C-alpha positions as a printed NumPy array, in Angstrom:
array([[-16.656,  49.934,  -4.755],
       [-13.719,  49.785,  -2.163],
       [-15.403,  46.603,  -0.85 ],
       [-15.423,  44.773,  -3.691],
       [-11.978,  45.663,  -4.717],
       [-11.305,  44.154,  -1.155],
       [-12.851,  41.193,  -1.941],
       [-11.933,  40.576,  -5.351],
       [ -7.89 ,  41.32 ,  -4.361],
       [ -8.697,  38.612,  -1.399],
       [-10.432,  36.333,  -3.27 ],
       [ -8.266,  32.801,  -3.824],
       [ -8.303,  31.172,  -7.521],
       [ -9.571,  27.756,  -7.516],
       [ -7.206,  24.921,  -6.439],
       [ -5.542,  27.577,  -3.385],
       [ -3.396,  29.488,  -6.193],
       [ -2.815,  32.798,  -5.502],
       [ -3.926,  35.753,  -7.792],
       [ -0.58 ,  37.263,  -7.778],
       [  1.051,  33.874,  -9.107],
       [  2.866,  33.502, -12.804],
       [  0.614,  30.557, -13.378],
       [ -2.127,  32.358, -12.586],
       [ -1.9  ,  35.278, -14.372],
       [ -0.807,  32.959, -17.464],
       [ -3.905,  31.283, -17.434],
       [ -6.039,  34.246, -17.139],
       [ -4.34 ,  36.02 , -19.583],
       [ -3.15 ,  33.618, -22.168],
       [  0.538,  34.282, -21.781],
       [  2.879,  31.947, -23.474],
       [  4.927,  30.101, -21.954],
       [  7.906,  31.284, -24.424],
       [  8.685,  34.212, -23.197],
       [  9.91 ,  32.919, -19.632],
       [ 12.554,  31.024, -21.756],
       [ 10.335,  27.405, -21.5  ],
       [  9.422,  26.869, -25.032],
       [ 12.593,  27.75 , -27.469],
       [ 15.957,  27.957, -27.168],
       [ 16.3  ,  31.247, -28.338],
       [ 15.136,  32.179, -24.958],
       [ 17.731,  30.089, -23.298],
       [ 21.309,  30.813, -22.072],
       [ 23.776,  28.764, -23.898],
       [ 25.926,  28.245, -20.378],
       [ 25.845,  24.123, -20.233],
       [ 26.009,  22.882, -16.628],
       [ 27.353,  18.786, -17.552],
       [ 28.678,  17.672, -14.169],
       [ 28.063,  20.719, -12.808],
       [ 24.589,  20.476, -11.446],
       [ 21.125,  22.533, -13.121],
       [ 20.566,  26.351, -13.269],
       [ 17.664,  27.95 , -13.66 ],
       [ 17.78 ,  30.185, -16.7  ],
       [ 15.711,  32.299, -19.257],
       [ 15.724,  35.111, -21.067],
       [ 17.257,  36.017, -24.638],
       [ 20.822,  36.136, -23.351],
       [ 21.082,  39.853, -22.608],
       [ 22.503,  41.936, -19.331],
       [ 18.587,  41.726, -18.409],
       [ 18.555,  37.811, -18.86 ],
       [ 19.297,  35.335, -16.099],
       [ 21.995,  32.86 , -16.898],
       [ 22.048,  31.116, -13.854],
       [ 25.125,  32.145, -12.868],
       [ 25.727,  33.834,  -9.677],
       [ 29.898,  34.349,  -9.392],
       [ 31.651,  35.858,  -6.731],
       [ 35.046,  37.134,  -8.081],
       [ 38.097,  37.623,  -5.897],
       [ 40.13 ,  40.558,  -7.248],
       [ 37.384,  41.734,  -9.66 ],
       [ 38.118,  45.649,  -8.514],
       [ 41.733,  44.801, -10.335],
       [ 42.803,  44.854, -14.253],
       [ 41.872,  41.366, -15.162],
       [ 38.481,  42.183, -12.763],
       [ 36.592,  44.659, -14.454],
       [ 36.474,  43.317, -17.67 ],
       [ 35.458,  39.555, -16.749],
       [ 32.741,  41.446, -14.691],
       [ 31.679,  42.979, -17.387],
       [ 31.216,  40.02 , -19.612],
       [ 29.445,  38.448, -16.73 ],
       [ 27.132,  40.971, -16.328],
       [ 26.423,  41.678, -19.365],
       [ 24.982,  38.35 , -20.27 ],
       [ 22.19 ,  38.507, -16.963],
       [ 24.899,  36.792, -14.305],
       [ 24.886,  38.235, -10.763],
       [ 28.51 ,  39.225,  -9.879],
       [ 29.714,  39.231,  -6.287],
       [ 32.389,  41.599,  -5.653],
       [ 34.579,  41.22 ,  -2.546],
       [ 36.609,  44.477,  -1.989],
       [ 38.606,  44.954,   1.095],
       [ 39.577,  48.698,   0.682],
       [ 37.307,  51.674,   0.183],
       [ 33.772,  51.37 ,  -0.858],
       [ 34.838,  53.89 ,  -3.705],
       [ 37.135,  50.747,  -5.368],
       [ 33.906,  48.242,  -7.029],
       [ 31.849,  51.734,  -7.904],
       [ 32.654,  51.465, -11.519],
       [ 31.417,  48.024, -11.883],
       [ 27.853,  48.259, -10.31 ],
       [ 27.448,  50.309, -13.982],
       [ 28.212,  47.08 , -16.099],
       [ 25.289,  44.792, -15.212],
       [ 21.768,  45.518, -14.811],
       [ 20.007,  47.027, -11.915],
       [ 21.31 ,  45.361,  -8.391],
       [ 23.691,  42.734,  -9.95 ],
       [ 26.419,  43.727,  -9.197],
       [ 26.831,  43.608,  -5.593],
       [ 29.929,  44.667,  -3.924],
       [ 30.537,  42.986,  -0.855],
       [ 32.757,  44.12 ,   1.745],
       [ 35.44 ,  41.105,   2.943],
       [ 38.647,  40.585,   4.72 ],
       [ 41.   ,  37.657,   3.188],
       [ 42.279,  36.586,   6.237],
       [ 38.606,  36.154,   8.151],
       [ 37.848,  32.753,   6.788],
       [ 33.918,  33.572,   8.105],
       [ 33.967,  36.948,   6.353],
       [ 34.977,  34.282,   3.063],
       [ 32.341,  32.101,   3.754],
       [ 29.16 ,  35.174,   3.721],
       [ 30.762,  36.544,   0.178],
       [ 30.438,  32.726,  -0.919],
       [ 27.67 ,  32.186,   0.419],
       [ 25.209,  32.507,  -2.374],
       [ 27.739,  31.609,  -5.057],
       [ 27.893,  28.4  ,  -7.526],
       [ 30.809,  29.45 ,  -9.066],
       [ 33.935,  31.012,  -7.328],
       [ 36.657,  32.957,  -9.835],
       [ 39.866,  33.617,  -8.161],
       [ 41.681,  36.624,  -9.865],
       [ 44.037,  37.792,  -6.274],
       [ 47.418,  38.663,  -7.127],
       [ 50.255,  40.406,  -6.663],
       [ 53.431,  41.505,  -8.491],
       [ 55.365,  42.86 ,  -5.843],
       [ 55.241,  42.926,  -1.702],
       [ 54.054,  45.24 ,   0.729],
       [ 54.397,  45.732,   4.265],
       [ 50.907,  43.622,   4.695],
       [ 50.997,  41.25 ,   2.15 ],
       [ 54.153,  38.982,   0.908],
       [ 54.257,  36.938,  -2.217],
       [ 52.939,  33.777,  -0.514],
       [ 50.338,  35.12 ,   1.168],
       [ 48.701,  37.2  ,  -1.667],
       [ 49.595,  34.557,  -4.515],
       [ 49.147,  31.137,  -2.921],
       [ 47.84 ,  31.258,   0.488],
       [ 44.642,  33.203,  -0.214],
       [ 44.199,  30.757,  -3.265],
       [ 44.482,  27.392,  -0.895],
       [ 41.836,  29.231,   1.792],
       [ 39.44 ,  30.162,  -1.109],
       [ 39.851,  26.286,  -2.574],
       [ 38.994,  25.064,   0.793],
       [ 36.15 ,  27.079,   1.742],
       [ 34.58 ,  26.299,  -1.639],
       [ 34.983,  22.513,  -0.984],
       [ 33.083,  22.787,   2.44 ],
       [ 30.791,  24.719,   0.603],
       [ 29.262,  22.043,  -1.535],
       [ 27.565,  24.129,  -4.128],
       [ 29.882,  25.586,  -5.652],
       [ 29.824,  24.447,  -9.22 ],
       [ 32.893,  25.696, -10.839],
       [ 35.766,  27.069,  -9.185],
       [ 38.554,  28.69 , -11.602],
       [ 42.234,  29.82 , -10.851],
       [ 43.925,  32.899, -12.591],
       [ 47.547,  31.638, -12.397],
       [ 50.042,  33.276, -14.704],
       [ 52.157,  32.091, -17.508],
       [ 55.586,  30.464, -16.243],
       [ 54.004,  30.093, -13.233],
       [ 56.902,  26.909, -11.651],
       [ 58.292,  25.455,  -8.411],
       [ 61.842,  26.058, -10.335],
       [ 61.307,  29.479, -12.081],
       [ 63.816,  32.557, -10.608],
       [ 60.625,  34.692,  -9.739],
       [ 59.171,  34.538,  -6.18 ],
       [ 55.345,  35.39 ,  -7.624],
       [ 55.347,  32.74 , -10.401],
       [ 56.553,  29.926,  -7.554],
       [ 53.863,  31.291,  -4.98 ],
       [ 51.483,  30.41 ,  -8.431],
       [ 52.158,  27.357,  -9.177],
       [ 51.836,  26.531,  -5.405],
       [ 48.33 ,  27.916,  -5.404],
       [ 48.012,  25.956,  -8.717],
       [ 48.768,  22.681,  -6.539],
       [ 46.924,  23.897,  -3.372],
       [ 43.616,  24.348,  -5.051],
       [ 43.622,  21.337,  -8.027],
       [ 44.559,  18.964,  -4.297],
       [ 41.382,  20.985,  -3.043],
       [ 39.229,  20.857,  -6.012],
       [ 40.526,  18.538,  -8.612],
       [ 37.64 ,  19.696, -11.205],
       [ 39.05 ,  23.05 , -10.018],
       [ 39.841,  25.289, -13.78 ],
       [ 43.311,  27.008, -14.098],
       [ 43.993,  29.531, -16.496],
       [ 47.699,  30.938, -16.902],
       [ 47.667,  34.49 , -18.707],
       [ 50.809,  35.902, -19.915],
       [ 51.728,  39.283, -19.85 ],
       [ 48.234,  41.137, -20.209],
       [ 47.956,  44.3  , -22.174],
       [ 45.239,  47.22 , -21.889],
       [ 43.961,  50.556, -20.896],
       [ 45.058,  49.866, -17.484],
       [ 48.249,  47.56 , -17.773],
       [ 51.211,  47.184, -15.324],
       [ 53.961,  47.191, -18.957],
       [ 52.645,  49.622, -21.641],
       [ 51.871,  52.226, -19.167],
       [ 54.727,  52.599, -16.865],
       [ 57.003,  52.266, -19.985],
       [ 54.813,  54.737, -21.61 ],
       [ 55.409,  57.346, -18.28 ],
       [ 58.539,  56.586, -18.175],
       [ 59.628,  57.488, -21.331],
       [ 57.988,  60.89 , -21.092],
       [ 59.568,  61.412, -17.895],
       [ 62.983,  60.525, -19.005],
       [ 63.128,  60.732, -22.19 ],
       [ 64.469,  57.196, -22.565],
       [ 63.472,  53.396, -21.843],
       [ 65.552,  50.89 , -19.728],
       [ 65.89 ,  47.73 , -21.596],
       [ 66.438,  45.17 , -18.68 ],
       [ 68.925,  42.119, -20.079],
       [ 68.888,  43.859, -23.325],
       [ 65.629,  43.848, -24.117],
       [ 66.302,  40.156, -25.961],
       [ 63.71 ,  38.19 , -23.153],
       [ 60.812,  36.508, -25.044],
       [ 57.351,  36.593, -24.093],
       [ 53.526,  36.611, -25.413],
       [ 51.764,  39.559, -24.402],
       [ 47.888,  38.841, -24.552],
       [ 45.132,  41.055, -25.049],
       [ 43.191,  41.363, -21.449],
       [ 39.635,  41.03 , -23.099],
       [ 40.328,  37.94 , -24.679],
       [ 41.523,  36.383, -21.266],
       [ 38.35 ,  37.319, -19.792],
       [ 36.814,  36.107, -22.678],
       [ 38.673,  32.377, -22.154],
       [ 37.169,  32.147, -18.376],
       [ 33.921,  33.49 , -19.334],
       [ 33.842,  30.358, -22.43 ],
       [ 35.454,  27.918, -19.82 ],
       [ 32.22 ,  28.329, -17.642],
       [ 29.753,  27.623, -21.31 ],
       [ 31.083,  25.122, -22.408],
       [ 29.731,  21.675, -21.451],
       [ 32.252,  20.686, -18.637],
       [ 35.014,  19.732, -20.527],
       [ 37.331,  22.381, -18.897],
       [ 37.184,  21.409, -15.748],
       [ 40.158,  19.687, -14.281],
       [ 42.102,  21.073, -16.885],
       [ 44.981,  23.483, -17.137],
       [ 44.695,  26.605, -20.069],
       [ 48.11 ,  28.395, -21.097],
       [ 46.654,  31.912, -22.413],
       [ 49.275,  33.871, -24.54 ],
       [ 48.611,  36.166, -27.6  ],
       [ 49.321,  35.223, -31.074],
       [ 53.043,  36.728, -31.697],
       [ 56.31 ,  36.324, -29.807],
       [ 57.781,  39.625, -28.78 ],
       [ 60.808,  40.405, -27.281],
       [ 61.089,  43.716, -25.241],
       [ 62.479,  45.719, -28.028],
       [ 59.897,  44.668, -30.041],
       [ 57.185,  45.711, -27.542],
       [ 59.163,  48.645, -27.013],
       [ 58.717,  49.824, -30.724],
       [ 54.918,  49.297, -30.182],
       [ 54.566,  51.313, -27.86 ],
       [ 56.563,  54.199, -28.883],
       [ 55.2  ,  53.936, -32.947],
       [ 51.51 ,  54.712, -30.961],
       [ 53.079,  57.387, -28.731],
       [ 54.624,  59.151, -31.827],
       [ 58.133,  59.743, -29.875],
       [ 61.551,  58.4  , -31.268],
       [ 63.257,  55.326, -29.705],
       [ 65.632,  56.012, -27.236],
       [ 66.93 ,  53.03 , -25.31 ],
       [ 69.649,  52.733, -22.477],
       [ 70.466,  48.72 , -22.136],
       [ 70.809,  47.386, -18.969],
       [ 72.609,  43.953, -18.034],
       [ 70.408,  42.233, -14.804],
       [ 73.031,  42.449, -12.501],
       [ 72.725,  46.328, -13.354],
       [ 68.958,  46.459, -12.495],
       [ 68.938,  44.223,  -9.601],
       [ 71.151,  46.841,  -7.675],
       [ 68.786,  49.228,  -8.879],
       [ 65.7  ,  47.493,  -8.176],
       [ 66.776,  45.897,  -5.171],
       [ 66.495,  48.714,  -1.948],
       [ 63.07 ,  48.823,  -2.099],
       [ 62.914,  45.011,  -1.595],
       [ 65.202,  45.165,   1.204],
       [ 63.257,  47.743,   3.026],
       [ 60.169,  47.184,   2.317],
       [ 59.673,  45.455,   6.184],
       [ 62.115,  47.778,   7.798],
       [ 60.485,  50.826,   7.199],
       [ 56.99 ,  51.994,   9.455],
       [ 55.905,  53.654,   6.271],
       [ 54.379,  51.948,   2.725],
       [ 56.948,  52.359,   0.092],
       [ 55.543,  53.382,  -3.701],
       [ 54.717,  50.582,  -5.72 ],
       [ 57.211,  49.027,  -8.422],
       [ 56.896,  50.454, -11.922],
       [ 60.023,  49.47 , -14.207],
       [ 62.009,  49.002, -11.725],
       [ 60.65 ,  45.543,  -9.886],
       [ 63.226,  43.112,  -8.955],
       [ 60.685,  40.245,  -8.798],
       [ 60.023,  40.885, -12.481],
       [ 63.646,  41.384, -13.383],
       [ 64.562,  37.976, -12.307],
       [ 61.482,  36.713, -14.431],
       [ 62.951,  38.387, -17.293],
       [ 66.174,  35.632, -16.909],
       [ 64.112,  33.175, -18.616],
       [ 61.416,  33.612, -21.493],
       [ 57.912,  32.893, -21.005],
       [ 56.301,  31.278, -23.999],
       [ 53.03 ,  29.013, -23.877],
       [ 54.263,  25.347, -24.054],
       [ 54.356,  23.136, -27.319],
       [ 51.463,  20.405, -25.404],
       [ 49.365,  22.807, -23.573],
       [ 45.84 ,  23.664, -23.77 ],
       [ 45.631,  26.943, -25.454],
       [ 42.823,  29.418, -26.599],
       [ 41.752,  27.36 , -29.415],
       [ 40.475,  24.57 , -27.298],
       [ 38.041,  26.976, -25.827],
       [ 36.917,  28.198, -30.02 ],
       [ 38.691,  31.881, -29.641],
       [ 41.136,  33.674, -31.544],
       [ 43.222,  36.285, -29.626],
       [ 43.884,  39.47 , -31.445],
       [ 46.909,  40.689, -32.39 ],
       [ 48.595,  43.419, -30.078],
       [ 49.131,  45.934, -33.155],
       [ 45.985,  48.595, -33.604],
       [ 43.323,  48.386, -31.037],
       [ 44.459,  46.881, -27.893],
       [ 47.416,  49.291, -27.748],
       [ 45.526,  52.539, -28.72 ],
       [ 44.931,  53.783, -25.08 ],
       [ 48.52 ,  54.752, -25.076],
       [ 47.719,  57.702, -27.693],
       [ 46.957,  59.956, -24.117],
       [ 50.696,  60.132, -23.498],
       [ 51.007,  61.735, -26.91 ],
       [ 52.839,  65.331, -26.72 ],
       [ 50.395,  68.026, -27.517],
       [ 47.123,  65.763, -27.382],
       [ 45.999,  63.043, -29.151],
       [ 46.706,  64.127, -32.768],
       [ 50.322,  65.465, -32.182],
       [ 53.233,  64.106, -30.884],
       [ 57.102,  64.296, -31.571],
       [ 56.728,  62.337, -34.581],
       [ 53.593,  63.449, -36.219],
       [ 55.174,  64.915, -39.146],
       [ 56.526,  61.457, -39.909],
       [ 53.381,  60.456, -40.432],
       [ 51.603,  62.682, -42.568],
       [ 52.141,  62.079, -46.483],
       [ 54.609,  64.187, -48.535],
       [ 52.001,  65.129, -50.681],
       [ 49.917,  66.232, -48.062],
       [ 50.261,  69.83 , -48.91 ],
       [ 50.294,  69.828, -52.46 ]])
C-alpha cells in the first residue's frame, strides 16, 4: 500500500503538470474558476491600477482577500499610522512597517490584517540601503514621517523634508513603485511663521521634482483617541484646573476627523489614477476657533470652562527655553504638550483649506462632523469615571427624580 501511495504521489499528470498544481486539481475536481476571483467581479478588488501598471488580485474584498497592494508605510507606528494600516489590511493588502525604535512600537498593528501581513520591518532613516530592503517588495510607498517639535536627533528639516526627498528618490530608482503619496499638512508654505509647515512644503517640492505623479495630501489639525490637541488640553485642564488660550483663542482652523484622512489616502490609491500628480487639502466640515474647540472638549469632559488668555508674545517666553536648549543639554528634554513654540507661531495665522483646492469631495467622501463620536475618547478624563464628572448634574433632567 505504501508503494503505491509512492507512486501515485510521484506520478506526473499528462502534459508535465504537476499533481499539486491549481490547474490540476481544478480539472480533476471540477472547481470553478470563480472562486479565485477570474469569473465575476464580485470576486474582484475594486483598487483600479490606470497608469499605474497590473496587480494581481482576487478574493471578495475582505482582510483575507488579496488586493494587490503591497505598501510599505513610513510612520505607520504613529497617529495617522495605525489607522491607514488598518484600512489597508483590512481589505487583503500586505502592509510594510518600518519602525526604528523598539520592536514593542508596530505590535499592535500585526493584529489588524490577517495572518503574516503585517510585517514590521526594522529600518534606520538615514541608511539609504536599510530604505531600499523595506522598499524592496513595495509598489506603493506612503510617507506619513513627521514631526511637531525637535529633538536632540532629529530637527525640523531633517524629520519633515529631508527624509521625504530620500524616500522620493529611492522610490524613483526603484522603478516599481506604483504610487507614491505624501502626508503634508494643512498650511504647509515657504512663507508661513512655522518652521514644520516650511520643512513641508519643501518635502512637498522635493518629492513632486522626484516623482511628479507623486500624491500629496495636506491634513489639518487631526482629531482622535490618540491626538496631539484634545488630549494634552484635556490633561491639562485636570491638572490645572484651567486652559491657556494662546492669542486669545480667536485663531481659525479645521480640525478633521483622523479616520476620514486615512480614509482619503486609502480612496486616492482606488480610484482610477486620477489622483496622481495632484495636491488634496483635507480639513473637516466646520471652522473652529480655539474657544470653540475648547468648549468641545470640556462639554464631553463634563468640567466648567475656565480659561486664562494669553497674548503670543506671552507664550513664546513661555514656550521658548525648551527650544533654546534643546541642543545644549546631554539629556532629551520632555516633549511639547501646550506649550510648543513651533505651534504657537502657527497659531499667528489661520489655517483654512483654500477656496480652489482639491478637497474630500473629489475623492466621493464626506468627513464627519467633530461633535459626538470622534471626540468621545475624551470621556476617560471624566472625574469619578465615565458617567460622572463635575458637571453631571447639569445634565440629568429636572424631572429626573420625580
Amino acid at each position: 500500500m505504501q508503494a503505491l501511495s509512492r507512486k501515485l504521489v510521484q506520478r506526473p499528470l499528462a502534459g508535465g503538470a504537476s499533481i499539486y498544481s491549481s490547474s490540476s486539481i481544478r480539472s480533476l475536481y471540477g472547481v470553478s474558476d470563480h472562486l479565485n476571483g477570474t469569473d465575476s467581479r464580485r470576486y474582484s478588488s475594486s483598487l483600479a491600477t490606470k497608469g499605474v501598471g497590473h496587480l494581481a488580485r482576487k478574493g471578495t474584498g475582505g482582510r483575507s482577500s488579496v488586493s494587490g497592494i503591497v505598501a510599505t508605510v513610513f510612520g505607520a507606528t504613529g497617529f495617522l499610522g495605525r489607522y491607514l494600516v488598518q484600512q489597508l489590511a483590512k481589505m487583503g493588502s500586505q502592509v510594510l512597517v518600518p519602525f526604528r525604535g523598539s520592536e514593542d512600537s508596530p505590535r499592535h498593528l500585526k493584529l489588524m490584517g490577517d495572518l503574516g501581513q503585517v510585517v514590521p520591518m526594522k529600518f534606520d532613516p538615514r541608511d539609504e540601503d536599510s530604505i531600499k530592503a523595506v522598499m524592496a517588495k513595495a509598489n506603493v510607498v506612503i510617507n506619513l514621517i513627521g514631526r511637531e517639535y525637535e529633538t536632540r536627533n532629529f530637527s525640523f528639516e531633517e524629520a519633515n523634508h529631508h527624509m521625504a526627498e530620500k524616500l522620493a528618490l529611492v522610490a524613483k530608482e526603484h522603478g516599481g513603485i506604483m504610487r507614491f503619496i505624501q502626508v503634508s499638512c494643512l498650511g504647509a508654505s515657504v512663507s508661513s511663521p512655522s518652521r514644520m509647515q516650511r520643512a513641508k512644503a519643501a518635502a512637498e517640492e522635493a518629492v513632486l521634482n522626484a516623482l511628479p505623479e507623486a500624491t500629496v495630501m495636506r491634513p489639518a489639525t487631526m482629531i482622535g483617541t490618540e491626538d496631539r490637541i484634545l488630549n494634552p488640553w484635556a490633561q491639562f485642564v485636570k491638572k490645572y484646573g484651567f486652559l491657556p488660550l494662546i492669542g486669545g483663542g480667536t485663531t481659525k482652523f479645521q480640525p478633521v476627523y483622523v479616520v476620514d484622512v486615512a480614509a482619503a489616502i486609502v480612496a486616492a490609491l482606488k480610484d482610477d489614477g486620477s489622483s496622481m500628480g495632484k495636491t488634496y487639502e483635507l480639513g473637516g466640515p466646520d471652522v473652529f476657533n480655539a474657544q470653540d474647540l475648547a468648549e468641545i472638549m470640556f462639554d464631553m469632559i463634563r468640567e466648567r470652562p475656565r480659561y486664562v488668555k494669553l497674548p503670543f508674545p506671552i507664550a513664546k517666553v513661555m514656550a521658548g527655553p525648551r527650544d533654546f536648549m534643546v541642543n545644549k543639554v546631554p539629556f532629551p528634554l520632555p516633549s511639547p504638550q501646550v506649550f510648543n513654540l513651533d505651534q504657537i507661531n502657527a497659531l499667528t495665522t489661520d489655517t483654512l483649506v483654500s477656496d480652489k483646492a482639491l478637497t474630500f469631495q473629489d475623492l466621493d467622501l464626506v468627513p464627519h462632523k467633530l461633535k459626538g463620536y470622534p471626540v468621545e475618547f475624551l470621556i476617560q478624563y471624566r472625574k469619578g469615571g465615565p458617567n460622572f464628572g463635575s458637571t453631571v448634574s447639569e445634565k440629568i433632567p429636572t424631572d429626573f427624580y420625580n
